[in-house]
Short mmCIF file of C-alpha atoms and ligand atoms in Angstrom, two decimals:
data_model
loop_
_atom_site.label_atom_id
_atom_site.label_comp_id
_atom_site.label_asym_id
_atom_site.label_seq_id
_atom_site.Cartn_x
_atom_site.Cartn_y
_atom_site.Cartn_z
CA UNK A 1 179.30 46.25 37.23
CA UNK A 2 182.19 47.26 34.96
CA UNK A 3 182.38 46.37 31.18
CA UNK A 4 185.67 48.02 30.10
CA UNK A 5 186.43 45.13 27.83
CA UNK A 6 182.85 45.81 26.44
CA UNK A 7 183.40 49.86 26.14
CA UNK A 8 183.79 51.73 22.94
CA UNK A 9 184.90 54.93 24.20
CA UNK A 10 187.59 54.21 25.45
CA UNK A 11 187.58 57.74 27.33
CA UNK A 12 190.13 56.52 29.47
CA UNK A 13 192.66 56.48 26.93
CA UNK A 14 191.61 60.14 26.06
CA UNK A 15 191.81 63.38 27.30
CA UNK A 16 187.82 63.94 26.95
CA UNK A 17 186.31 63.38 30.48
CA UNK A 18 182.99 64.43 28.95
CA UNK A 19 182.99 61.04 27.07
CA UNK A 20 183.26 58.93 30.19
CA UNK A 21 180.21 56.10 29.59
CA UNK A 22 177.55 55.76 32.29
CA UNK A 23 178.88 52.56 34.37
CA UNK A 24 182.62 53.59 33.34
CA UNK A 25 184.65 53.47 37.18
CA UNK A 26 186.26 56.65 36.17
CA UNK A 27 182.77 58.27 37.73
CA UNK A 28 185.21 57.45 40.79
CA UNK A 29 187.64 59.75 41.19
CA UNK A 30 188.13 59.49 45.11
CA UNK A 31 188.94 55.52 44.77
CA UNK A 32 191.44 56.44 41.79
CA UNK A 33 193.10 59.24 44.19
CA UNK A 34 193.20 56.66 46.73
CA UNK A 35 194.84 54.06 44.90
CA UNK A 36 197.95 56.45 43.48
CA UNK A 37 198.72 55.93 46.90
CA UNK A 38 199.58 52.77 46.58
CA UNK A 39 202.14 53.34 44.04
CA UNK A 40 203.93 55.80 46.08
CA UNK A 41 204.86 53.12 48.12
CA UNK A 42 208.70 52.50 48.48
CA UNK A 43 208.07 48.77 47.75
CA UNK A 44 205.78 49.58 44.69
CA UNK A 45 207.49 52.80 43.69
CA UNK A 46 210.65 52.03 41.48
CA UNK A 47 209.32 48.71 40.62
CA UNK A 48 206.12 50.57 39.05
CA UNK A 49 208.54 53.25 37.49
CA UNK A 50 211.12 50.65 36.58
CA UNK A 51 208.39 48.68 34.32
CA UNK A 52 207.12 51.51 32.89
CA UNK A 53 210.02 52.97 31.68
CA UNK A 54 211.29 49.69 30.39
CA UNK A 55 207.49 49.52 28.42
CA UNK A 56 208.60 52.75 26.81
CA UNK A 57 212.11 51.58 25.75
CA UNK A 58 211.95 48.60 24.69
CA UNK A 59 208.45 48.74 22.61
CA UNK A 60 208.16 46.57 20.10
CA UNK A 61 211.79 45.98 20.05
CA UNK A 62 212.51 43.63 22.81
CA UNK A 63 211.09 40.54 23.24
CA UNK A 64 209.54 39.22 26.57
CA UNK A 65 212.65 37.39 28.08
CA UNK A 66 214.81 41.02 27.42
CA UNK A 67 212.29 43.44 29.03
CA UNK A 68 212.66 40.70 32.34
CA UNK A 69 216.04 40.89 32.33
CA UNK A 70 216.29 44.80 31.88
CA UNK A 71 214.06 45.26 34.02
CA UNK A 72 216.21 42.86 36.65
CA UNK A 73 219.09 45.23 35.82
CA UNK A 74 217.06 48.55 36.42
CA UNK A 75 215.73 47.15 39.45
CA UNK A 76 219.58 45.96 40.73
CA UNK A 77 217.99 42.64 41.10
CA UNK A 78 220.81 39.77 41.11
CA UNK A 79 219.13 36.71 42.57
CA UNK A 80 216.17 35.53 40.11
CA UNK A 81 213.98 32.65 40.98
CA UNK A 82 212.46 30.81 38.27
CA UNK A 83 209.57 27.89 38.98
CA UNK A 84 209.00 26.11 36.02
CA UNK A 85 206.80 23.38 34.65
CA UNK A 86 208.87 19.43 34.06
CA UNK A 87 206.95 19.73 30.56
CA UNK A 88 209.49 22.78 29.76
CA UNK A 89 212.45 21.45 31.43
CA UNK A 90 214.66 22.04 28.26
CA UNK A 91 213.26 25.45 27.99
CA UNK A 92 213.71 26.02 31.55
CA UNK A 93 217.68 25.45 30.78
CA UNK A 94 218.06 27.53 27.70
CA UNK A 95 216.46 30.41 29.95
CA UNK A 96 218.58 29.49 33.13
CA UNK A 97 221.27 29.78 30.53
CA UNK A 98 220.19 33.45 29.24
CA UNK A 99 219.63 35.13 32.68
CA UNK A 100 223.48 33.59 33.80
CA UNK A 101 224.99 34.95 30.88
CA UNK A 102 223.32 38.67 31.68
CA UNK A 103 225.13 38.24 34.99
CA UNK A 104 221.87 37.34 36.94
CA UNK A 105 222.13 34.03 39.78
CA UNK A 106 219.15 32.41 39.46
CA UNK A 107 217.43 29.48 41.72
CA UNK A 108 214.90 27.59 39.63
CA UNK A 109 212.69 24.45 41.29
CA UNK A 110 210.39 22.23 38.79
CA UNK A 111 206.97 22.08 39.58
CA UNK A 112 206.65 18.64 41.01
CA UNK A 113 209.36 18.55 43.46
CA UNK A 114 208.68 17.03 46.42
CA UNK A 115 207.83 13.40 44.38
CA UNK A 116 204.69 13.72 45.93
CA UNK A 117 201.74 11.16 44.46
CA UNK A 118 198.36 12.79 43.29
CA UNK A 119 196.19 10.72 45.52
CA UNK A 120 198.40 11.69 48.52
CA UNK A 121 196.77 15.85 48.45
CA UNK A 122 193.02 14.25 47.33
CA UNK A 123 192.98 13.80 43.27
CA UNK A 124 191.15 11.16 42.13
CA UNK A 125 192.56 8.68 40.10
CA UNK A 126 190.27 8.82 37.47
CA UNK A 127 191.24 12.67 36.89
CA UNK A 128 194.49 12.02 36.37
CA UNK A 129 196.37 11.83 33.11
CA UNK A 130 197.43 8.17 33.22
CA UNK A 131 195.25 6.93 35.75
CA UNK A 132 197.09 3.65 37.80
CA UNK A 133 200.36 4.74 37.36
CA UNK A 134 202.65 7.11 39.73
CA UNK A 135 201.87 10.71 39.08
CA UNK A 136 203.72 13.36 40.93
CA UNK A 137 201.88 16.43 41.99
CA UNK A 138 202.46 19.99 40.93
CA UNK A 139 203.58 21.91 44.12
CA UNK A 140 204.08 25.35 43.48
CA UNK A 141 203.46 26.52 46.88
CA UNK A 142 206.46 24.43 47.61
CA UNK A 143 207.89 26.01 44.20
CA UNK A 144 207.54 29.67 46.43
CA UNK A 145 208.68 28.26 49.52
CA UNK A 146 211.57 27.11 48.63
CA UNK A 147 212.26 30.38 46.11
CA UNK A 148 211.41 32.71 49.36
CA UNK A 149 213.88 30.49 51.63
CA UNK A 150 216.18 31.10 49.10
CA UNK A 151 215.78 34.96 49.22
CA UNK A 152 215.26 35.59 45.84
CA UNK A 153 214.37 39.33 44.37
CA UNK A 154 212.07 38.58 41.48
CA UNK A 155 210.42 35.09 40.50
CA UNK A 156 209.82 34.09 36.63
CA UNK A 157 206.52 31.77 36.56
CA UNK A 158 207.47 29.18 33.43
CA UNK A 159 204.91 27.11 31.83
CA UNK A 160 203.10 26.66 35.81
CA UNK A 161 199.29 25.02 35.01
CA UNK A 162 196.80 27.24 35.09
CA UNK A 163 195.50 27.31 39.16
CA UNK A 164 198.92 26.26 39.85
CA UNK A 165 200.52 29.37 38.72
CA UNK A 166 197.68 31.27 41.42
CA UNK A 167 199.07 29.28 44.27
CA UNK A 168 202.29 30.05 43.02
CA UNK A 169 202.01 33.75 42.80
CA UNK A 170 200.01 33.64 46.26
CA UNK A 171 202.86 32.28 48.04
CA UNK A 172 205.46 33.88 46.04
CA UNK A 173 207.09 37.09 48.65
CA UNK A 174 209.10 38.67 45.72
CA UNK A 175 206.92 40.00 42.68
CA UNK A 176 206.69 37.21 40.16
CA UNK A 177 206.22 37.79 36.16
CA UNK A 178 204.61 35.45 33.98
CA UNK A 179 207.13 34.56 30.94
CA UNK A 180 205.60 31.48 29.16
CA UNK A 181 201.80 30.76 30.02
CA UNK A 182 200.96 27.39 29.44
CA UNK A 183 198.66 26.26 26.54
CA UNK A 184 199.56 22.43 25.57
CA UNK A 185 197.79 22.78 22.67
CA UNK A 186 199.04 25.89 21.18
CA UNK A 187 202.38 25.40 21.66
CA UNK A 188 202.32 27.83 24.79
CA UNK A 189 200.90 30.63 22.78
CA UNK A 190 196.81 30.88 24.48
CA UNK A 191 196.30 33.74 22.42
CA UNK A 192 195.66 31.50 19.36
CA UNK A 193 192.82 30.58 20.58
CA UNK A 194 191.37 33.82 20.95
CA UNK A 195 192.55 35.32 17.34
CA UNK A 196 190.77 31.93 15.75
CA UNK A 197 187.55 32.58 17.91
CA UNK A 198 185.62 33.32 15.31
CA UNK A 199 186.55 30.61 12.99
CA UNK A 200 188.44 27.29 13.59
CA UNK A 201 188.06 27.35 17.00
CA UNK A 202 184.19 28.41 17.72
CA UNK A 203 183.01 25.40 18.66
CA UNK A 204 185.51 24.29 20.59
CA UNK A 205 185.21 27.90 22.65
CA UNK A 206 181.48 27.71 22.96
CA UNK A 207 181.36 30.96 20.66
S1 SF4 B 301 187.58 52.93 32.07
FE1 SF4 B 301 185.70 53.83 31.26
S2 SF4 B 301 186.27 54.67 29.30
FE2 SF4 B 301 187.89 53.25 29.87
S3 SF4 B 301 187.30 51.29 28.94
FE3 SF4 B 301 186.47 51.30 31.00
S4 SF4 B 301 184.38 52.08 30.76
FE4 SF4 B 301 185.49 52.63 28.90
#
């Protein structure tokens, strides 16, 4: 079992091998060798070189949205898909708006397109937000359907629920990145919840 999030060595970011902890998966070089394969890949290759370069450039200077569309430029991506969530339509627009006017063409499809009710994949009524009335479902293996039909070279996940965004990235063929990660309650920012963990929000995390 692997606790890196619990470790305090942190050997991997060092050049000390000696320091490696005893259940650290470093122990395993041969699976490490293995999987550098993987990233020699022609389809992983430039994309893994691409990000990594545009880490190093732009850090702490450009905000999410920028490194995406640098990183769209590096790439020589021109078609961008974006599935986004009805709850950020307006956002969805401003960002349509961004990517067109850094010469990208992108294809974006709202989450519950289709029109199809709840009940009709197997919710219950009583789990849904306004139970009695019409409530479309989320379809976000349409979302990737539709984005794949469409030949698209990178996806941009927007807002997608949390599950949704899994099917989504399942069924996605191009690489997708994540730009807004839904959190209703903090204003799309989940990480508030962790930084008041130990305070305001212990209870309410089971801390
Ligand atoms: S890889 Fe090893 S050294 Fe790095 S955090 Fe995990 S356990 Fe610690």
């Amino acid at each position: 079992m692997f606790t890196c999030a619990q470790c305090g060595m942190l050997a991997c970011s060092m050049d000390h091998p000696e320091k490696i902890p005893k259940n650290c998966p470093m122990h395993e070089q041969k699976f490490f060798d293995e999987s550098l394969a993987e990233y020699e890949k022609p389809e992983n290759h430039d994309f893994y070189i691409q990000s990594t370069i545009i880490e190093g450039i732009g850090y702490g200077q450009w905000v999410r949205l920028k490194e995406i569309i640098e990183l769209c430029k590096q790439m020589g991506y021109k078609r961008i898909g974006m599935a986004f969530c009805r709850g950020l339509r307006k956002e969805a627009k401003i960002i349509d708006d961004i990517l067109r006017k850094n010469g990208l063409e992108v294809i974006s499809v709202i989450c519950k397109t289709g029109g199809i009710s709840k009940e009709k994949i197997g919710v219950p009524e009583d789990c849904k937000v306004h139970p009695g009335t019409f409530e479309p479902m989320c379809n976000p293996v349409v979302q990737a359907r539709l984005l794949n039909e469409q030949n698209t070279e990178f996806n941009i996940a927007v807002g997608l629920c949390v599950g949704h965004d899994s099917l989504f990235y399942k069924y996605s063929q191009a690489f997708v990145t994540t730009l807004i990660a839904k959190d209703r309650v903090l204003a799309h920012n989940p990480i508030g919840a962790v930084y008041c963990a130990e305070g305001y929000y212990k209870e309410k995390l089971n801390f």
